[in-house]
C-alpha atoms as one frame of an Amber mdcrd trajectory, in Angstrom:
protein
 190.695 181.468-161.987 191.528 180.332-158.448 188.951 182.684-157.085 186.300
 181.110-159.290 187.206 177.600-158.128 186.900 178.668-154.511 183.383 179.944
-155.072 182.371 176.727-156.747 183.659 174.669-153.811 181.715 176.818-151.361
 178.577 176.461-153.450 179.000 172.691-153.547 179.436 172.511-149.810 176.385
 174.702-149.271 174.261 172.534-151.511 175.519 169.449-149.682 174.581 170.892
-146.329 171.178 171.852-147.609 170.664 168.331-148.913 171.101 166.893-145.369
 167.691 166.595-143.696 167.123 168.389-140.406 166.332 165.790-137.696 162.652
 165.255-136.927 161.153 166.730-133.840 160.353 164.029-131.261 163.485 161.989
-131.985 166.667 161.294-130.023 169.827 162.957-131.381 173.470 163.036-130.348
 175.116 166.207-129.143 178.276 167.563-127.514 178.543 169.604-124.331 180.167
 172.900-125.325 179.646 174.806-122.098 178.246 174.540-118.538 176.793 177.645
-116.972 174.087 178.680-114.485 173.220 175.049-113.688 172.664 174.207-117.315
 174.604 172.396-120.013 174.789 174.010-123.478 174.746 171.215-126.029 175.542
 171.426-129.744 173.308 168.928-131.523 174.681 169.813-134.988 172.710 171.196
-137.860 173.735 174.600-136.522 171.504 174.000-133.495 172.256 174.398-129.834
 170.078 173.848-126.796 170.144 174.045-123.009 169.442 171.228-120.496 169.323
 171.452-116.684 172.211 169.565-115.094 169.824 167.696-112.820 168.536 165.786
-115.842 171.939 164.136-116.110 171.971 162.982-112.480 170.674 159.725-111.051
 168.228 159.971-108.132 170.057 161.208-105.061 173.318 161.835-106.933 175.136
 164.803-108.480 175.406 165.170-112.246 178.721 163.841-113.577 179.073 165.935
-116.762 181.886 168.014-118.292 182.576 170.013-121.446 183.322 167.808-124.433
 181.128 164.908-123.307 178.880 163.422-125.967 175.296 162.834-124.869 171.970
 161.824-126.329 169.078 164.230-125.996 165.468 164.343-127.058 164.609 167.012
-129.670 161.272 168.579-128.722 161.403 171.486-131.159 163.979 172.651-133.690
 163.665 176.244-132.537 162.032 177.782-129.495 161.191 181.406-128.719 164.854
 182.207-128.061 165.959 180.703-131.357 167.484 177.683-129.633 166.657 174.012
-129.999 164.353 172.721-127.282 166.017 169.536-126.037 165.689 167.193-123.000
 168.047 164.636-121.568 165.328 163.176-119.361 163.047 162.428-122.272 165.945
 160.898-124.179 166.700 158.633-121.244 163.016 157.734-121.015 162.794 156.773
-124.673 165.968 154.764-124.380 164.736 153.171-121.198 161.360 152.248-122.677
 163.076 150.491-125.591 165.283 148.593-123.174 162.443 147.800-120.752 160.137
 146.523-123.493 162.824 144.130-124.617 163.411 142.957-121.021 159.664 142.571
-120.418 159.300 140.522-123.575 162.074 138.190-122.423 160.762 138.172-118.806
 164.132 139.495-117.619 164.875 141.443-114.481 165.571 145.161-114.684 167.613
 147.360-112.369 166.190 150.379-110.649 166.112 152.469-107.503 163.196 153.474
-105.265 163.220 157.271-105.012 159.806 158.370-103.830 156.655 157.444-101.920
 153.178 157.795-103.442 149.701 156.706-102.442 149.565 152.910-102.354 153.282
 152.360-102.957 156.536 153.841-104.257 158.116 155.304-107.421 161.084 153.544
-109.004 163.636 154.959-111.480 164.420 152.285-114.071 167.234 154.187-115.716
 165.099 156.979-117.136 161.589 155.513-116.968 159.534 155.923-113.804 157.637
 152.841-112.600 155.111 152.238-109.844 155.931 149.739-107.080 152.752 148.713
-105.148 153.168 148.436-101.382 152.225 144.752-101.511 155.070 144.078-103.946
 157.895 145.552-101.858 158.667 142.434 -99.789 157.328 138.977 -98.979 156.145
 140.411 -95.637 154.694 143.849 -94.893 157.419 146.523 -94.648 156.984 149.064
 -91.865 160.044 151.173 -92.729 161.128 151.476 -96.376 163.918 153.972 -95.545
 166.807 151.494 -95.966 165.508 150.632 -99.459 165.374 154.206-100.780 167.988
 155.026-103.473 169.392 151.514-103.407 170.007 149.964-106.834 168.343 146.577
-106.936 166.580 144.236-109.363 162.854 144.391-110.149 160.439 142.327-112.198
 158.146 144.126-114.647 154.560 143.043-114.048 152.831 145.318-116.558 153.739
 148.168-118.909 151.798 150.421-121.304 154.002 152.796-123.366 151.112 154.788
-124.730 149.916 155.645-121.242 153.423 155.741-119.787 152.474 153.189-117.184
 154.918 150.609-115.709 154.241 148.393-112.682 157.147 146.494-111.110 157.650
 144.031-108.244 160.511 143.558-105.836 158.657 140.768-104.053 158.729 138.515
-107.125 162.539 138.694-107.149 162.719 137.892-103.437 160.287 135.000-103.745
 162.225 133.536-106.621 165.454 133.841-104.689 163.745 132.563-101.583 162.305
 129.587-103.470 165.778 128.656-104.728 167.173 128.986-101.230 164.267 126.996
 -99.736 164.722 124.244-102.297 168.391 123.989-101.391 167.722 123.927 -97.635
 164.804 121.507 -97.945 166.914 119.176-100.040 169.225 118.811 -97.035 166.380
 118.148 -94.575 164.600 114.885 -93.846 161.591 113.956 -91.737 162.607 113.009
 -88.210 165.784 115.113 -88.351 166.542 117.278 -85.302 167.747 120.803 -86.099
 168.284 124.156 -84.403 166.187 127.136 -85.442 165.426 130.712 -84.443 161.890
 131.827 -83.581 161.024 134.543 -86.132 157.332 135.142 -85.531 154.653 134.069
 -83.047 150.947 133.779 -83.910 147.831 132.513 -82.132 148.219 129.080 -83.695
 151.983 128.578 -83.507 155.436 129.978 -84.251 157.545 130.305 -87.413 161.084
 129.048 -86.942 163.952 130.000 -89.293 165.983 126.920 -90.165 168.637 128.873
 -92.044 166.906 130.372 -95.051 163.638 128.506 -94.822 160.827 128.825 -92.268
 159.028 125.938 -90.639 155.764 126.067 -88.707 155.824 124.866 -85.116 152.129
 124.411 -84.348 150.916 125.134 -80.837 149.775 121.506 -80.415 153.307 120.280
 -81.193 155.088 122.497 -78.653 154.429 120.366 -75.579 152.445 117.338 -74.507
 150.494 119.527 -72.096 147.866 122.074 -73.159 149.425 125.352 -74.382 146.938
 128.222 -74.541 149.285 130.555 -76.419 152.768 129.949 -77.940 154.153 132.952
 -76.046 153.835 130.875 -72.846 156.922 128.877 -73.792 158.566 130.733 -76.726
 159.877 134.230 -77.446 160.962 135.900 -80.698 164.689 135.514 -81.355 164.999
 132.437 -79.152 167.011 129.499 -80.470 165.140 126.225 -80.127 165.785 122.584
 -80.937 163.033 121.097 -83.096 162.286 117.949 -85.015 161.204 117.947 -88.651
 157.776 116.299 -88.505 156.712 116.614 -92.133 158.022 118.106 -95.386 155.758
 118.949 -98.314 158.046 118.817-101.344 155.518 120.542-103.599 154.553 123.508
-101.422 157.910 123.562 -99.584 156.085 123.681 -96.276 157.808 122.266 -93.231
 156.034 121.142 -90.055 158.097 121.129 -86.881 157.658 119.693 -83.408 159.170
 120.159 -79.955 157.155 117.685 -77.918 158.418 114.863 -80.150 161.808 115.278
 -78.477 160.271 114.463 -75.085 158.918 111.197 -73.687 155.234 110.627 -74.478
 153.369 110.611 -71.138 150.639 108.485 -72.723 152.995 105.519 -72.774 152.407
 105.024 -69.040 148.867 106.395 -68.603 147.163 103.068 -67.869 149.813 102.241
 -65.271 149.714 105.592 -63.501 145.979 106.187 -63.739 144.076 102.887 -63.610
 140.298 102.946 -63.972 138.628 103.536 -60.612 141.582 105.328 -59.049 141.240
 108.829 -57.578 143.792 111.556 -58.365 144.415 115.211 -57.626 144.348 117.436
 -60.721 144.042 121.025 -61.940 141.210 122.439 -64.077 142.774 123.769 -67.303
 139.763 124.576 -69.457 135.987 124.861 -69.095 133.510 124.304 -71.928 129.738
 124.023 -72.247 129.954 120.233 -72.058 132.410 119.823 -69.196 135.818 120.679
 -67.756 139.317 119.477 -68.650 141.511 118.443 -65.735 145.290 117.997 -66.010
 146.440 114.866 -64.208 150.093 115.458 -65.085 152.002 117.380 -67.761 150.647
 116.161 -71.092 147.770 114.101 -69.707 144.342 115.700 -69.490 140.969 114.149
 -68.896 137.431 115.389 -69.450 134.910 115.589 -66.657 131.642 115.566 -68.569
 128.942 117.847 -67.209 126.880 114.774 -66.304 129.713 113.522 -64.048 130.287
 116.779 -62.171 127.590 116.796 -59.499 125.027 114.415 -58.042 122.470 117.180
 -57.632 123.266 120.034 -60.092 121.996 118.616 -63.363 121.308 121.579 -65.632
 123.976 124.127 -64.758 127.052 125.325 -66.665 130.295 123.608 -65.591 131.701
 127.069 -64.813 129.288 127.318 -61.884 130.676 124.134 -60.341 134.434 124.522
 -60.928 136.764 127.327 -62.033 139.917 127.439 -64.159 143.113 126.566 -62.211
 141.046 125.069 -59.376 142.540 121.900 -57.908 140.080 119.019 -57.607 139.955
 115.298 -56.864 138.668 113.176 -59.745 138.093 109.495 -60.437 139.274 107.793
 -63.634 136.180 106.317 -65.306 137.549 105.228 -68.696 140.770 105.370 -70.761
 140.837 105.276 -74.579 144.501 104.932 -75.535 143.788 104.969 -79.279 142.020
 108.334 -79.093 144.207 109.501 -76.187 141.185 110.316 -74.055 140.581 109.958
 -70.335 137.051 110.189 -68.935 136.946 111.504 -65.392 134.287 111.872 -62.736
 134.054 114.560 -60.088 130.906 113.408 -58.307 132.304 109.885 -57.899 134.778
 111.200 -55.334 131.817 112.110 -53.103 129.184 109.774 -51.652 125.884 109.512
 -53.457 123.582 111.781 -51.385 120.638 109.451 -52.078 122.578 106.546 -50.553
 123.462 108.653 -47.538 119.849 109.774 -47.130 118.606 106.209 -47.453 120.926
 105.127 -44.651 120.073 108.000 -42.329 116.354 108.272 -43.160 114.783 104.839
 -43.664 111.133 104.506 -44.654 108.878 105.831 -41.914 111.275 108.581 -40.817
 109.647 111.949 -40.274 111.364 114.932 -41.916 110.846 118.673 -42.112 111.863
 120.702 -45.139 111.275 123.759 -47.286 109.007 123.681 -50.327 111.422 124.203
 -53.250 109.036 123.824 -56.152 105.336 123.333 -56.811 104.200 121.391 -59.880
 100.896 120.119 -61.160 101.578 116.688 -59.679 102.976 117.543 -56.254 105.388
 119.393 -53.957 109.192 119.151 -54.043 110.686 119.461 -50.570 114.362 120.269
 -49.909 116.187 117.600 -47.882 119.644 117.048 -46.403 122.453 116.644 -48.921
 121.019 119.265 -51.307 118.460 116.780 -52.708 114.683 116.925 -53.048 111.855
 114.650 -52.118 108.385 114.704 -53.671 104.984 114.722 -51.999 102.493 113.515
 -54.587  99.064 115.164 -54.782  97.483 112.040 -53.386  99.748 112.162 -50.318
  99.179 115.774 -49.272  96.035 115.492 -47.129  93.171 113.252 -46.080  90.736
 116.136 -46.259  89.475 116.928 -49.745  91.245 116.697 -53.110  95.018 117.052
 -53.450  94.532 119.470 -56.400  92.721 121.825 -54.040  95.044 121.322 -51.084
  98.202 122.146 -53.119  96.859 125.648 -53.736  97.452 126.439 -50.061 101.255
 126.016 -50.353 103.931 128.501 -51.489 107.654 128.203 -52.174 109.547 128.625
 -48.930 106.847 127.063 -46.747 108.140 124.623 -44.129 106.296 121.299 -44.138
 106.505 117.988 -42.328 106.276 114.630 -44.059 107.184 110.972 -43.674 109.692
 109.134 -45.902 107.797 106.520 -47.875 110.482 105.195 -50.250 114.068 106.015
 -51.377 115.055 104.811 -54.871 118.833 105.344 -55.051 119.213 104.264 -58.706
 116.448 106.557 -59.971 117.439 109.257 -57.475 113.874 109.595 -56.196 112.489
 110.066 -52.687 108.769 109.686 -52.066 107.293 111.606 -49.137 103.836 111.638
 -47.566 102.198 114.357 -45.533  99.179 112.106 -44.973 101.404 109.773 -43.001
 102.033 112.561 -40.498  98.280 112.619 -39.833  98.231 108.805 -39.614 100.981
 108.956 -37.019  98.973 111.482 -35.041  95.930 109.198 -35.207  97.918 106.160
 -34.156  99.281 108.099 -31.213  95.837 109.434 -30.313  94.170 106.002 -30.504
  96.983 104.124 -28.779  95.331 101.502 -26.528  91.878 102.091 -28.041  90.258
  99.006 -29.507  86.990  98.230 -31.164  84.351  98.121 -28.453  86.245 100.555
 -26.202  84.278 103.315 -24.509  85.889 106.752 -25.045  84.949 110.248 -23.965
  84.690 112.715 -26.822  84.001 116.424 -27.089  81.263 117.829 -29.310  82.792
 120.290 -31.822  79.883 120.852 -34.207  76.127 120.248 -34.442  74.882 119.130
 -37.838  71.431 118.114 -39.093  72.599 114.568 -39.730  74.493 114.167 -36.496
  77.291 115.671 -34.431  80.999 116.114 -35.056  83.223 115.141 -32.158  86.937
 115.041 -31.415  89.010 112.516 -29.504  92.679 113.386 -28.752  92.860 115.521
 -31.898  91.149 112.909 -34.110  87.863 114.102 -35.496  84.886 111.813 -36.024
  81.214 112.073 -36.889  78.388 110.357 -35.000  75.394 109.920 -37.245  71.893
 110.864 -36.086  70.847 107.194 -35.853  73.756 106.505 -33.481  73.016 109.359
 -31.068  70.725 107.260 -28.825  68.995 103.906 -28.414  65.570 105.456 -28.331
  64.403 107.195 -31.498  62.967 110.174 -29.609  66.422 110.911 -28.194  68.189
 110.828 -31.595  68.023 114.609 -31.890  71.356 116.405 -32.556  69.998 119.611
 -31.027  69.909 118.061 -27.571  73.724 118.350 -27.605  75.780 121.515 -27.366
  79.293 122.333 -28.600  81.738 121.559 -25.814  79.624 118.762 -24.278  81.537
 115.704 -23.173  79.848 112.431 -24.091  80.791 108.766 -23.885  80.648 106.688
 -27.061  81.528 103.167 -28.064  84.301 102.615 -30.698  82.727 100.703 -33.562
  85.592 100.961 -36.107  89.193 102.192 -36.461  90.134 102.895 -40.110  93.785
 103.989 -40.386  93.577 104.368 -44.159  90.813 106.933 -44.064  91.984 108.148
 -40.662  88.467 107.764 -39.285  87.249 106.623 -35.875  83.777 105.047 -35.885
  81.778 106.043 -32.753  78.239 105.335 -31.545  76.383 106.484 -28.414  73.570
 104.055 -29.279  75.996 101.116 -29.320  77.329 102.182 -25.899  73.793 102.254
 -24.434  72.918  98.856 -25.930  76.153  97.365 -24.580  75.537  98.774 -21.116
  71.955  97.374 -21.174  73.181  93.957 -22.180  75.837  93.960 -19.462  73.234
  94.964 -16.832  70.852  92.226 -17.904  73.573  89.606 -17.690  74.535  90.652
 -14.164  71.221  91.508 -12.530  68.484  89.641 -14.310  67.301  87.676 -17.309
  64.837  88.154 -20.033  62.281  85.830 -18.382  62.714  86.835 -14.699  59.792
  89.195 -14.842  61.931  92.082 -13.673  61.674  95.271 -15.683  64.642  96.885
 -17.357  64.236  99.888 -15.038  64.373  97.615 -12.027  67.502  95.880 -13.323
  69.291  99.102 -14.212  68.245 100.612 -10.887  69.625  97.653  -8.995  72.845
  97.826 -11.023  73.236 101.516 -10.244  72.556 100.968  -6.546  75.179  98.164
  -6.481  77.766 100.448  -8.070  77.058 103.085  -5.490
């Protein structure tokens, strides 16, 4: 009877066990560690099933597995039975499933999650979020680029989930978002204690081309290069170095963007307060060239006060050259203050005003009528430009080149570099023009040659050429032409061929034209004048004496 009852109990228990469903593959089940051997944990998951899991699946990145016999753990059931008749289980997959559930909840609530960076991949890092592996882009590691991520590896720290896709197993996290949020809270607290005009101490954290970032104790302010000193600062590194503690003034605070503008020069006296007193208009000062541009050069008069010498005020003579060809950076020069605009904080300076106007000097040393000699610098369609003292030019107009022929033809005979002589006609200082004349040189020669010669004078000339219409003669370098009709009193003697080149003949001066540089001569007029003089002295028209007798008597008397 007892034996029968025992069989019934066993049958009931067997039926009960058969009624319990075997867990589904792909689910997380609880199990107990029953043994640890050969780097594996043997886990009893119930339902008369056991499986093996590598110990490393129970360890956090960079740590040893903390597991002992008797511990209860959750594992992921891949298959109820593998080839060895054991359950195929995984602790890592169980942790991942658990982690995904937890991370989805945190992502939905926009909560931070804890994790540790454990590896480096292309474009960023891998992060263990307690079983689930996430990707941390390089741009999301810190608020500034990180050169060495070594100190961050394996360190448990908070992250913000940016994106996750369970089906694809993709999670993207950010460490930067956490830092920015913390930084924003810290900035808000620091900014709340700052006010514009306040003077504070800060540490230079970074230097750029346009300024320096100064740490004010949890919040950075920008010290722009133009606010470092009243003088021109080419680069912030001239006066600042990273790590240096500086005293700055809060110039402006943007409550919305939390941006802080700082200044150092505001703690110093403004040199512009005394500019008009120190540098009155018209005064000359010694300065240093600090910068050269296409339109002029900046000259420092004192620390914080610079003036511009416009290219038009740099030289009296160099009009179309780059300022860099007249002055150089760091060169010390004398300049004159031309204008001061206190509102715009501008000083206009002049370089050429410290030197005498070369046209004024030339006008004083070379008045009209002065003869000069110079080199032909340029040849244009309207005349010659001749180099003069003081690095200036004078112009000989076409009409003032020569008396002989057209100026357009005469100018073809000149080349750059030729030395020429001319006479100063006019100096216009205001227009910076000097008029020269080469014709006047010839006029001077004629005046010298005809000095003492008057109309009616008898001069001796030399025949230089025989022409059909007369003869060409020369008197002291001045050429003239005696027409055929003026060669003799008697018509039969008015033959040019009766003269030869080189003959010396006497002629009467009938005209002196300085404008055309011509000397009017006549042999006929000389003969008529001599006849008249003889008649007056030795006879009369009604004396009955012949002209031959009178002239003969006159000649005998002279002898």
